[in-house]
């Protein structure tokens, strides 16, 4: 899947300019302790930060975990991280999906499914952003409630846990398994990896 499938050239340039602002793209820092706990819980030594912005999540995780860690970045607005990422066991996509161009959301979600080899930690802000794009649109191009997002995510992932947080939500997902594997897991009393509270 090429970059043109995931973001338009015009929007990529807008995002690149926005990322020059030090106050833009800071939400991942809020989620770093949570991602660190999940990494510890599942024994992950590498992470794909999908929509990495300036790469702040990776820096925060290195500080929090104090152990060797490989962080792969995907950020189409940053030339050094714009190549299509390889699948990774653990994927973080934090405060990204609401910024996606609506016409490309399904393509981006399909790509997120492609790269999530086992577990994903995703967050979505459902309300307007404080920032405005150069063309006057709100920086959150998609402002939809959790109920709107859920079927889109369920079509691509097994939802392991959901956590509403006022104007946003975060969730832990697993790679979608065939229906018969999910049934067997339920019958056996297995719910997938245990996630921290």
Short mmCIF file of N, CA and C in Angstrom, two decimals:
data_model
loop_
_atom_site.label_atom_id
_atom_site.label_comp_id
_atom_site.label_asym_id
_atom_site.label_seq_id
_atom_site.Cartn_x
_atom_site.Cartn_y
_atom_site.Cartn_z
N UNK A 1 0.85 -1.18 0.00
CA UNK A 1 0.00 0.00 0.00
C UNK A 1 0.89 1.23 0.00
N UNK A 2 0.70 2.09 -0.94
CA UNK A 2 1.53 3.27 -1.05
C UNK A 2 1.05 4.40 -0.17
N UNK A 3 1.92 5.38 0.01
CA UNK A 3 1.58 6.53 0.86
C UNK A 3 0.39 7.31 0.33
N UNK A 4 0.23 7.38 -0.98
CA UNK A 4 -0.87 8.14 -1.56
C UNK A 4 -2.22 7.57 -1.17
N UNK A 5 -2.26 6.29 -0.83
CA UNK A 5 -3.52 5.67 -0.41
C UNK A 5 -3.94 6.12 0.99
N UNK A 6 -2.99 6.63 1.77
CA UNK A 6 -3.25 6.91 3.18
C UNK A 6 -3.40 8.39 3.52
N UNK A 7 -2.87 9.26 2.68
CA UNK A 7 -2.92 10.70 2.96
C UNK A 7 -2.73 11.45 1.64
N UNK A 8 -3.45 12.53 1.47
CA UNK A 8 -3.27 13.34 0.26
C UNK A 8 -2.01 14.19 0.41
N UNK A 9 -1.44 14.59 -0.71
CA UNK A 9 -0.23 15.42 -0.68
C UNK A 9 -0.49 16.74 0.03
N UNK A 10 -1.64 17.35 -0.24
CA UNK A 10 -1.98 18.63 0.38
C UNK A 10 -2.07 18.50 1.90
N UNK A 11 -2.73 17.44 2.36
CA UNK A 11 -2.90 17.25 3.81
C UNK A 11 -1.57 16.87 4.47
N UNK A 12 -0.73 16.10 3.77
CA UNK A 12 0.59 15.75 4.30
C UNK A 12 1.38 17.03 4.56
N UNK A 13 1.32 17.98 3.63
CA UNK A 13 2.05 19.23 3.80
C UNK A 13 1.48 20.04 4.97
N UNK A 14 0.15 20.06 5.13
CA UNK A 14 -0.45 20.75 6.28
C UNK A 14 0.04 20.13 7.58
N UNK A 15 0.06 18.80 7.64
CA UNK A 15 0.50 18.13 8.86
C UNK A 15 1.98 18.38 9.13
N UNK A 16 2.79 18.40 8.07
CA UNK A 16 4.21 18.67 8.25
C UNK A 16 4.40 20.06 8.89
N UNK A 17 3.65 21.04 8.39
CA UNK A 17 3.75 22.40 8.93
C UNK A 17 3.26 22.45 10.38
N UNK A 18 2.18 21.76 10.67
CA UNK A 18 1.67 21.73 12.05
C UNK A 18 2.67 21.11 13.01
N UNK A 19 3.38 20.09 12.55
CA UNK A 19 4.35 19.41 13.42
C UNK A 19 5.57 20.28 13.72
N UNK A 20 5.70 21.41 13.05
CA UNK A 20 6.76 22.36 13.40
C UNK A 20 6.44 23.09 14.70
N UNK A 21 5.16 23.09 15.08
CA UNK A 21 4.72 23.71 16.34
C UNK A 21 5.02 22.74 17.49
N UNK A 22 5.84 23.15 18.47
CA UNK A 22 6.18 22.24 19.58
C UNK A 22 4.97 21.77 20.39
N UNK A 23 3.87 22.53 20.37
CA UNK A 23 2.69 22.17 21.15
C UNK A 23 1.75 21.23 20.39
N UNK A 24 2.08 20.91 19.15
CA UNK A 24 1.22 20.01 18.35
C UNK A 24 1.75 18.59 18.46
N UNK A 25 0.83 17.65 18.69
CA UNK A 25 1.22 16.25 18.73
C UNK A 25 1.81 15.82 20.07
N UNK A 26 1.17 16.23 21.15
CA UNK A 26 1.69 15.90 22.48
C UNK A 26 0.86 14.84 23.21
N UNK A 27 -0.25 14.39 22.63
CA UNK A 27 -1.14 13.45 23.32
C UNK A 27 -0.47 12.13 23.65
N UNK A 28 0.47 11.70 22.82
CA UNK A 28 1.11 10.40 23.08
C UNK A 28 1.84 10.39 24.42
N UNK A 29 2.32 11.54 24.87
CA UNK A 29 3.01 11.60 26.16
C UNK A 29 2.06 11.23 27.30
N UNK A 30 0.80 11.60 27.19
CA UNK A 30 -0.21 11.27 28.18
C UNK A 30 -0.39 9.75 28.27
N UNK A 31 -0.29 9.07 27.14
CA UNK A 31 -0.52 7.63 27.10
C UNK A 31 0.75 6.80 27.30
N UNK A 32 1.90 7.42 27.38
CA UNK A 32 3.15 6.66 27.51
C UNK A 32 3.17 5.72 28.71
N UNK A 33 2.73 6.13 29.91
CA UNK A 33 2.73 5.18 31.04
C UNK A 33 1.85 3.95 30.78
N UNK A 34 0.70 4.16 30.14
CA UNK A 34 -0.19 3.06 29.80
C UNK A 34 0.49 2.11 28.81
N UNK A 35 1.08 2.66 27.75
CA UNK A 35 1.75 1.82 26.75
C UNK A 35 2.91 1.07 27.41
N UNK A 36 3.63 1.72 28.31
CA UNK A 36 4.74 1.05 29.01
C UNK A 36 4.22 -0.13 29.83
N UNK A 37 3.09 0.05 30.52
CA UNK A 37 2.52 -1.06 31.31
C UNK A 37 2.11 -2.21 30.41
N UNK A 38 1.52 -1.90 29.27
CA UNK A 38 1.11 -2.96 28.34
C UNK A 38 2.34 -3.66 27.78
N UNK A 39 3.37 -2.91 27.45
CA UNK A 39 4.60 -3.53 26.95
C UNK A 39 5.19 -4.48 27.98
N UNK A 40 5.19 -4.07 29.23
CA UNK A 40 5.69 -4.94 30.30
C UNK A 40 4.80 -6.17 30.45
N UNK A 41 3.50 -5.96 30.39
CA UNK A 41 2.54 -7.06 30.58
C UNK A 41 2.69 -8.15 29.53
N UNK A 42 2.94 -7.75 28.29
CA UNK A 42 3.02 -8.73 27.20
C UNK A 42 4.46 -9.07 26.83
N UNK A 43 5.42 -8.46 27.50
CA UNK A 43 6.82 -8.76 27.23
C UNK A 43 7.31 -8.25 25.88
N UNK A 44 6.73 -7.16 25.40
CA UNK A 44 7.12 -6.62 24.10
C UNK A 44 8.43 -5.85 24.20
N UNK A 45 9.30 -6.06 23.24
CA UNK A 45 10.57 -5.34 23.19
C UNK A 45 10.63 -4.39 22.00
N UNK A 46 9.57 -4.40 21.20
CA UNK A 46 9.51 -3.44 20.09
C UNK A 46 8.08 -2.96 19.93
N UNK A 47 7.97 -1.80 19.32
CA UNK A 47 6.69 -1.13 19.17
C UNK A 47 6.70 -0.36 17.86
N UNK A 48 5.56 -0.35 17.18
CA UNK A 48 5.36 0.54 16.05
C UNK A 48 4.47 1.68 16.53
N UNK A 49 4.98 2.89 16.44
CA UNK A 49 4.21 4.10 16.76
C UNK A 49 3.63 4.59 15.44
N UNK A 50 2.35 4.30 15.22
CA UNK A 50 1.66 4.58 13.96
C UNK A 50 1.03 5.96 14.05
N UNK A 51 1.58 6.90 13.30
CA UNK A 51 1.18 8.30 13.44
C UNK A 51 2.04 8.94 14.51
N UNK A 52 3.34 8.74 14.38
CA UNK A 52 4.30 9.03 15.44
C UNK A 52 4.55 10.51 15.70
N UNK A 53 4.10 11.38 14.81
CA UNK A 53 4.36 12.81 15.03
C UNK A 53 5.85 13.08 15.09
N UNK A 54 6.29 13.61 16.22
CA UNK A 54 7.70 13.93 16.40
C UNK A 54 8.47 12.79 17.07
N UNK A 55 7.81 11.66 17.34
CA UNK A 55 8.49 10.54 17.98
C UNK A 55 8.59 10.64 19.48
N UNK A 56 7.75 11.45 20.09
CA UNK A 56 7.83 11.67 21.54
C UNK A 56 7.47 10.41 22.35
N UNK A 57 6.56 9.59 21.82
CA UNK A 57 6.19 8.38 22.56
C UNK A 57 7.41 7.49 22.76
N UNK A 58 8.19 7.29 21.71
CA UNK A 58 9.38 6.45 21.82
C UNK A 58 10.35 6.94 22.87
N UNK A 59 10.58 8.25 22.91
CA UNK A 59 11.48 8.84 23.90
C UNK A 59 10.94 8.60 25.31
N UNK A 60 9.64 8.84 25.50
CA UNK A 60 9.03 8.65 26.82
C UNK A 60 9.09 7.18 27.26
N UNK A 61 8.90 6.26 26.32
CA UNK A 61 8.96 4.83 26.67
C UNK A 61 10.38 4.42 27.04
N UNK A 62 11.37 4.93 26.33
CA UNK A 62 12.77 4.62 26.68
C UNK A 62 13.07 5.06 28.11
N UNK A 63 12.57 6.24 28.47
CA UNK A 63 12.79 6.76 29.82
C UNK A 63 12.04 5.94 30.86
N UNK A 64 10.80 5.55 30.54
CA UNK A 64 9.97 4.83 31.51
C UNK A 64 10.43 3.40 31.72
N UNK A 65 10.83 2.73 30.66
CA UNK A 65 11.13 1.30 30.77
C UNK A 65 12.57 1.00 31.16
N UNK A 66 13.47 1.89 30.85
CA UNK A 66 14.87 1.71 31.24
C UNK A 66 15.43 0.35 30.83
N UNK A 67 15.12 -0.06 29.60
CA UNK A 67 15.65 -1.31 29.07
C UNK A 67 15.72 -1.18 27.56
N UNK A 68 16.44 -2.08 26.91
CA UNK A 68 16.50 -2.00 25.45
C UNK A 68 15.10 -2.10 24.83
N UNK A 69 14.87 -1.23 23.88
CA UNK A 69 13.56 -1.13 23.27
C UNK A 69 13.74 -0.62 21.84
N UNK A 70 13.04 -1.24 20.92
CA UNK A 70 13.07 -0.79 19.53
C UNK A 70 11.73 -0.14 19.22
N UNK A 71 11.78 1.11 18.80
CA UNK A 71 10.56 1.82 18.41
C UNK A 71 10.66 2.13 16.92
N UNK A 72 9.69 1.64 16.18
CA UNK A 72 9.57 1.94 14.75
C UNK A 72 8.55 3.07 14.63
N UNK A 73 8.84 4.03 13.80
CA UNK A 73 7.95 5.18 13.63
C UNK A 73 7.32 5.15 12.24
N UNK A 74 6.04 5.46 12.20
CA UNK A 74 5.38 5.75 10.92
C UNK A 74 4.69 7.08 11.07
N UNK A 75 5.09 8.02 10.26
CA UNK A 75 4.48 9.36 10.26
C UNK A 75 4.62 9.92 8.85
N UNK A 76 3.51 9.92 8.09
CA UNK A 76 3.61 10.36 6.69
C UNK A 76 4.01 11.82 6.52
N UNK A 77 3.87 12.64 7.55
CA UNK A 77 4.25 14.05 7.45
C UNK A 77 5.74 14.27 7.71
N UNK A 78 6.44 13.24 8.15
CA UNK A 78 7.88 13.34 8.42
C UNK A 78 8.61 12.46 7.40
N UNK A 79 9.34 13.06 6.48
CA UNK A 79 9.98 12.27 5.42
C UNK A 79 10.80 11.08 5.93
N UNK A 80 11.49 11.25 7.05
CA UNK A 80 12.34 10.17 7.57
C UNK A 80 11.53 8.98 8.09
N UNK A 81 10.24 9.17 8.34
CA UNK A 81 9.39 8.08 8.87
C UNK A 81 8.20 7.78 7.97
N UNK A 82 8.24 8.20 6.73
CA UNK A 82 7.06 8.10 5.88
C UNK A 82 6.96 6.80 5.09
N UNK A 83 7.97 5.95 5.15
CA UNK A 83 7.91 4.67 4.43
C UNK A 83 6.86 3.77 5.06
N UNK A 84 6.23 2.97 4.25
CA UNK A 84 5.21 2.04 4.74
C UNK A 84 5.83 1.11 5.78
N UNK A 85 5.26 1.04 6.99
CA UNK A 85 5.88 0.23 8.04
C UNK A 85 5.61 -1.26 7.87
N UNK A 86 6.50 -2.03 8.46
CA UNK A 86 6.33 -3.48 8.52
C UNK A 86 5.42 -3.82 9.71
N UNK A 87 4.74 -4.97 9.67
CA UNK A 87 3.93 -5.39 10.83
C UNK A 87 4.79 -5.50 12.08
N UNK A 88 4.17 -5.24 13.20
CA UNK A 88 4.85 -5.28 14.49
C UNK A 88 3.92 -5.94 15.51
N UNK A 89 4.51 -6.63 16.46
CA UNK A 89 3.73 -7.34 17.48
C UNK A 89 2.83 -6.39 18.27
N UNK A 90 3.34 -5.20 18.60
CA UNK A 90 2.58 -4.21 19.37
C UNK A 90 2.59 -2.89 18.62
N UNK A 91 1.39 -2.33 18.42
CA UNK A 91 1.24 -1.08 17.69
C UNK A 91 0.50 -0.07 18.56
N UNK A 92 1.04 1.14 18.64
CA UNK A 92 0.35 2.25 19.31
C UNK A 92 -0.10 3.23 18.23
N UNK A 93 -1.36 3.63 18.31
CA UNK A 93 -1.92 4.63 17.40
C UNK A 93 -2.71 5.60 18.28
N UNK A 94 -2.04 6.64 18.73
CA UNK A 94 -2.56 7.50 19.79
C UNK A 94 -2.88 8.89 19.27
N UNK A 95 -4.15 9.27 19.41
CA UNK A 95 -4.61 10.58 18.99
C UNK A 95 -4.26 10.83 17.52
N UNK A 96 -4.55 9.83 16.69
CA UNK A 96 -4.23 9.88 15.27
C UNK A 96 -5.48 9.78 14.41
N UNK A 97 -6.33 8.82 14.70
CA UNK A 97 -7.43 8.47 13.79
C UNK A 97 -8.40 9.62 13.55
N UNK A 98 -8.60 10.49 14.53
CA UNK A 98 -9.51 11.62 14.34
C UNK A 98 -8.92 12.67 13.40
N UNK A 99 -7.63 12.57 13.11
CA UNK A 99 -6.96 13.50 12.20
C UNK A 99 -6.96 13.01 10.75
N UNK A 100 -7.42 11.80 10.52
CA UNK A 100 -7.37 11.21 9.18
C UNK A 100 -8.42 11.86 8.28
N UNK A 101 -8.07 12.04 7.02
CA UNK A 101 -9.04 12.55 6.05
C UNK A 101 -10.19 11.56 5.96
N UNK A 102 -11.44 12.02 6.14
CA UNK A 102 -12.58 11.08 6.19
C UNK A 102 -12.66 10.12 5.01
N UNK A 103 -12.37 10.56 3.82
CA UNK A 103 -12.46 9.69 2.65
C UNK A 103 -11.41 8.59 2.66
N UNK A 104 -10.36 8.75 3.48
CA UNK A 104 -9.28 7.76 3.53
C UNK A 104 -9.29 6.93 4.81
N UNK A 105 -10.27 7.16 5.68
CA UNK A 105 -10.27 6.46 6.97
C UNK A 105 -10.28 4.95 6.82
N UNK A 106 -11.13 4.40 5.97
CA UNK A 106 -11.17 2.94 5.84
C UNK A 106 -9.84 2.39 5.35
N UNK A 107 -9.19 3.09 4.44
CA UNK A 107 -7.89 2.65 3.95
C UNK A 107 -6.85 2.68 5.06
N UNK A 108 -6.88 3.73 5.89
CA UNK A 108 -5.94 3.83 7.00
C UNK A 108 -6.23 2.73 8.03
N UNK A 109 -7.49 2.49 8.34
CA UNK A 109 -7.82 1.41 9.29
C UNK A 109 -7.38 0.06 8.74
N UNK A 110 -7.53 -0.17 7.45
CA UNK A 110 -7.06 -1.42 6.84
C UNK A 110 -5.54 -1.54 6.96
N UNK A 111 -4.83 -0.42 6.79
CA UNK A 111 -3.38 -0.46 6.94
C UNK A 111 -2.99 -0.70 8.39
N UNK A 112 -3.73 -0.10 9.32
CA UNK A 112 -3.48 -0.33 10.74
C UNK A 112 -3.69 -1.81 11.08
N UNK A 113 -4.70 -2.41 10.49
CA UNK A 113 -4.93 -3.84 10.67
C UNK A 113 -3.74 -4.64 10.12
N UNK A 114 -3.25 -4.24 8.96
CA UNK A 114 -2.12 -4.93 8.32
C UNK A 114 -0.89 -4.94 9.23
N UNK A 115 -0.61 -3.82 9.88
CA UNK A 115 0.63 -3.72 10.66
C UNK A 115 0.49 -4.24 12.09
N UNK A 116 -0.73 -4.46 12.57
CA UNK A 116 -0.93 -4.94 13.94
C UNK A 116 -0.83 -6.46 13.94
N UNK A 117 0.36 -6.96 14.25
CA UNK A 117 0.60 -8.40 14.20
C UNK A 117 -0.08 -9.12 15.37
N UNK A 118 -0.16 -8.48 16.54
CA UNK A 118 -0.81 -9.11 17.68
C UNK A 118 -1.72 -8.16 18.45
N UNK A 119 -1.14 -7.08 19.00
CA UNK A 119 -1.87 -6.21 19.91
C UNK A 119 -1.73 -4.76 19.47
N UNK A 120 -2.83 -4.01 19.61
CA UNK A 120 -2.81 -2.58 19.34
C UNK A 120 -3.36 -1.81 20.52
N UNK A 121 -2.80 -0.64 20.76
CA UNK A 121 -3.29 0.31 21.76
C UNK A 121 -3.63 1.57 20.98
N UNK A 122 -4.91 1.89 20.92
CA UNK A 122 -5.38 3.01 20.12
C UNK A 122 -6.14 3.99 21.00
N UNK A 123 -6.03 5.28 20.71
CA UNK A 123 -6.86 6.28 21.37
C UNK A 123 -7.46 7.18 20.30
N UNK A 124 -8.68 7.65 20.58
CA UNK A 124 -9.38 8.54 19.66
C UNK A 124 -10.04 9.65 20.48
N UNK A 125 -9.82 10.88 20.05
CA UNK A 125 -10.51 12.03 20.65
C UNK A 125 -11.76 12.27 19.81
N UNK A 126 -12.91 12.34 20.45
CA UNK A 126 -14.18 12.43 19.74
C UNK A 126 -14.72 13.86 19.63
N UNK A 127 -14.02 14.83 20.19
CA UNK A 127 -14.50 16.22 20.22
C UNK A 127 -13.62 17.11 19.35
N UNK A 128 -14.03 18.34 19.12
CA UNK A 128 -13.19 19.25 18.33
C UNK A 128 -11.84 19.50 19.00
N UNK A 129 -10.84 19.70 18.16
CA UNK A 129 -9.50 20.06 18.65
C UNK A 129 -9.45 21.55 18.93
N UNK A 130 -8.46 21.96 19.68
CA UNK A 130 -8.25 23.38 19.91
C UNK A 130 -7.54 24.03 18.71
N UNK A 131 -6.88 23.21 17.90
CA UNK A 131 -6.12 23.73 16.77
C UNK A 131 -6.95 23.69 15.49
N UNK A 132 -6.63 24.61 14.59
CA UNK A 132 -7.32 24.74 13.31
C UNK A 132 -6.28 24.59 12.20
N UNK A 133 -6.67 23.92 11.14
CA UNK A 133 -5.79 23.74 9.99
C UNK A 133 -5.67 25.05 9.22
N UNK A 134 -4.62 25.21 8.40
CA UNK A 134 -4.45 26.45 7.62
C UNK A 134 -5.65 26.77 6.72
N UNK A 135 -6.41 25.74 6.33
CA UNK A 135 -7.58 26.00 5.46
C UNK A 135 -8.85 26.29 6.26
N UNK A 136 -8.74 26.39 7.60
CA UNK A 136 -9.87 26.76 8.44
C UNK A 136 -10.61 25.60 9.07
N UNK A 137 -10.34 24.37 8.63
CA UNK A 137 -11.01 23.21 9.24
C UNK A 137 -10.42 22.91 10.62
N UNK A 138 -11.23 22.32 11.47
CA UNK A 138 -10.75 21.87 12.76
C UNK A 138 -9.72 20.77 12.53
N UNK A 139 -8.68 20.72 13.37
CA UNK A 139 -7.62 19.72 13.21
C UNK A 139 -8.15 18.30 13.38
N UNK A 140 -9.23 18.13 14.12
CA UNK A 140 -9.89 16.83 14.21
C UNK A 140 -10.90 16.75 13.06
N UNK A 141 -10.47 16.17 11.97
CA UNK A 141 -11.33 16.10 10.79
C UNK A 141 -12.53 15.18 11.02
N UNK A 142 -12.38 14.23 11.92
CA UNK A 142 -13.48 13.31 12.26
C UNK A 142 -13.83 13.52 13.72
N UNK A 143 -15.05 13.99 13.97
CA UNK A 143 -15.54 14.21 15.33
C UNK A 143 -16.79 13.37 15.50
N UNK A 144 -16.57 12.12 15.86
CA UNK A 144 -17.68 11.17 15.97
C UNK A 144 -17.60 10.46 17.32
N UNK A 145 -18.75 10.05 17.87
CA UNK A 145 -18.75 9.38 19.17
C UNK A 145 -18.20 7.96 19.07
N UNK A 146 -17.93 7.40 20.22
CA UNK A 146 -17.41 6.03 20.31
C UNK A 146 -18.28 5.06 19.54
N UNK A 147 -19.60 5.20 19.62
CA UNK A 147 -20.53 4.28 18.94
C UNK A 147 -20.34 4.29 17.42
N UNK A 148 -19.86 5.37 16.88
CA UNK A 148 -19.58 5.46 15.45
C UNK A 148 -18.30 4.71 15.10
N UNK A 149 -17.29 4.82 15.99
CA UNK A 149 -16.00 4.19 15.75
C UNK A 149 -16.04 2.68 15.97
N UNK A 150 -16.82 2.23 16.95
CA UNK A 150 -16.76 0.82 17.36
C UNK A 150 -16.96 -0.16 16.21
N UNK A 151 -18.00 -0.06 15.38
CA UNK A 151 -18.16 -1.05 14.31
C UNK A 151 -16.99 -1.05 13.32
N UNK A 152 -16.41 0.12 13.08
CA UNK A 152 -15.26 0.19 12.17
C UNK A 152 -14.07 -0.58 12.75
N UNK A 153 -13.87 -0.45 14.04
CA UNK A 153 -12.76 -1.14 14.69
C UNK A 153 -13.06 -2.64 14.85
N UNK A 154 -14.30 -2.97 15.22
CA UNK A 154 -14.67 -4.38 15.38
C UNK A 154 -14.58 -5.15 14.07
N UNK A 155 -14.77 -4.50 12.96
CA UNK A 155 -14.68 -5.17 11.66
C UNK A 155 -13.24 -5.60 11.36
N UNK A 156 -12.28 -5.00 12.05
CA UNK A 156 -10.87 -5.25 11.73
C UNK A 156 -10.08 -5.87 12.87
N UNK A 157 -10.58 -5.76 14.10
CA UNK A 157 -9.83 -6.20 15.27
C UNK A 157 -10.74 -6.90 16.27
N UNK A 158 -10.15 -7.73 17.10
CA UNK A 158 -10.84 -8.24 18.28
C UNK A 158 -10.64 -7.18 19.37
N UNK A 159 -11.72 -6.66 19.92
CA UNK A 159 -11.64 -5.64 20.96
C UNK A 159 -11.41 -6.35 22.28
N UNK A 160 -10.27 -6.07 22.93
CA UNK A 160 -9.93 -6.73 24.19
C UNK A 160 -10.38 -5.91 25.40
N UNK A 161 -10.31 -4.59 25.30
CA UNK A 161 -10.81 -3.73 26.38
C UNK A 161 -11.05 -2.33 25.83
N UNK A 162 -12.02 -1.64 26.43
CA UNK A 162 -12.40 -0.29 26.01
C UNK A 162 -12.45 0.58 27.26
N UNK A 163 -11.93 1.81 27.13
CA UNK A 163 -11.85 2.70 28.28
C UNK A 163 -12.25 4.11 27.85
N UNK A 164 -13.51 4.52 28.13
CA UNK A 164 -13.89 5.91 27.83
C UNK A 164 -13.22 6.87 28.80
N UNK A 165 -12.83 8.03 28.31
CA UNK A 165 -12.16 9.02 29.16
C UNK A 165 -12.74 10.40 28.90
N UNK A 166 -14.04 10.55 29.05
CA UNK A 166 -14.68 11.84 28.82
C UNK A 166 -14.87 12.08 27.34
N UNK A 167 -14.07 12.99 26.78
CA UNK A 167 -14.22 13.34 25.37
C UNK A 167 -13.45 12.42 24.44
N UNK A 168 -12.86 11.38 24.96
CA UNK A 168 -12.08 10.46 24.14
C UNK A 168 -12.24 9.04 24.68
N UNK A 169 -11.60 8.10 24.02
CA UNK A 169 -11.55 6.73 24.52
C UNK A 169 -10.25 6.11 24.06
N UNK A 170 -9.82 5.10 24.82
CA UNK A 170 -8.69 4.30 24.36
C UNK A 170 -9.09 2.84 24.47
N UNK A 171 -8.47 2.02 23.66
CA UNK A 171 -8.81 0.61 23.68
C UNK A 171 -7.59 -0.23 23.35
N UNK A 172 -7.67 -1.46 23.76
CA UNK A 172 -6.66 -2.46 23.43
C UNK A 172 -7.33 -3.45 22.50
N UNK A 173 -6.69 -3.71 21.38
CA UNK A 173 -7.25 -4.61 20.38
C UNK A 173 -6.27 -5.74 20.12
N UNK A 174 -6.81 -6.83 19.60
CA UNK A 174 -5.99 -7.94 19.15
C UNK A 174 -6.22 -8.17 17.67
N UNK A 175 -5.30 -8.88 17.08
CA UNK A 175 -5.47 -9.22 15.66
C UNK A 175 -6.75 -10.03 15.52
N UNK A 176 -7.54 -9.71 14.54
CA UNK A 176 -8.83 -10.38 14.32
C UNK A 176 -8.60 -11.86 14.06
N UNK A 177 -9.28 -12.69 14.84
CA UNK A 177 -9.21 -14.14 14.66
C UNK A 177 -10.48 -14.62 13.98
N UNK A 178 -10.41 -15.75 13.28
CA UNK A 178 -11.63 -16.31 12.69
C UNK A 178 -12.66 -16.59 13.78
N UNK A 179 -13.93 -16.57 13.40
CA UNK A 179 -15.01 -16.74 14.37
C UNK A 179 -14.85 -18.02 15.17
N UNK A 180 -14.41 -19.10 14.55
CA UNK A 180 -14.32 -20.37 15.26
C UNK A 180 -13.20 -20.34 16.30
N UNK A 181 -12.12 -19.58 16.06
CA UNK A 181 -11.07 -19.45 17.07
C UNK A 181 -11.57 -18.63 18.26
N UNK A 182 -12.37 -17.59 17.98
CA UNK A 182 -12.93 -16.80 19.08
C UNK A 182 -13.88 -17.64 19.91
N UNK A 183 -14.69 -18.46 19.24
CA UNK A 183 -15.62 -19.33 19.94
C UNK A 183 -14.87 -20.34 20.82
N UNK A 184 -13.86 -20.97 20.27
CA UNK A 184 -13.08 -21.93 21.06
C UNK A 184 -12.42 -21.26 22.25
N UNK A 185 -11.92 -20.05 22.06
CA UNK A 185 -11.29 -19.33 23.17
C UNK A 185 -12.31 -19.03 24.26
N UNK A 186 -13.53 -18.64 23.87
CA UNK A 186 -14.57 -18.37 24.88
C UNK A 186 -14.95 -19.64 25.63
N UNK A 187 -15.08 -20.72 24.88
CA UNK A 187 -15.44 -21.99 25.52
C UNK A 187 -14.37 -22.44 26.49
N UNK A 188 -13.13 -22.13 26.16
CA UNK A 188 -12.01 -22.52 27.03
C UNK A 188 -11.77 -21.48 28.13
N UNK A 189 -12.54 -20.38 28.10
CA UNK A 189 -12.39 -19.36 29.14
C UNK A 189 -11.22 -18.43 28.91
N UNK A 190 -10.70 -18.38 27.69
CA UNK A 190 -9.57 -17.50 27.38
C UNK A 190 -10.09 -16.23 26.74
N UNK A 191 -9.63 -15.11 27.23
CA UNK A 191 -10.05 -13.81 26.68
C UNK A 191 -8.89 -13.10 25.99
N UNK A 192 -7.81 -13.78 25.76
CA UNK A 192 -6.64 -13.14 25.15
C UNK A 192 -5.72 -12.65 26.24
N UNK A 193 -4.72 -11.85 25.87
CA UNK A 193 -3.75 -11.38 26.84
C UNK A 193 -4.42 -10.53 27.91
N UNK A 194 -3.97 -10.68 29.13
CA UNK A 194 -4.50 -9.88 30.23
C UNK A 194 -3.84 -8.50 30.18
N UNK A 195 -4.65 -7.48 30.15
CA UNK A 195 -4.16 -6.12 30.05
C UNK A 195 -4.22 -5.44 31.41
N UNK A 196 -3.27 -4.57 31.68
CA UNK A 196 -3.31 -3.84 32.95
C UNK A 196 -4.51 -2.91 33.01
N UNK A 197 -4.94 -2.62 34.22
CA UNK A 197 -6.10 -1.73 34.40
C UNK A 197 -5.74 -0.30 34.11
#
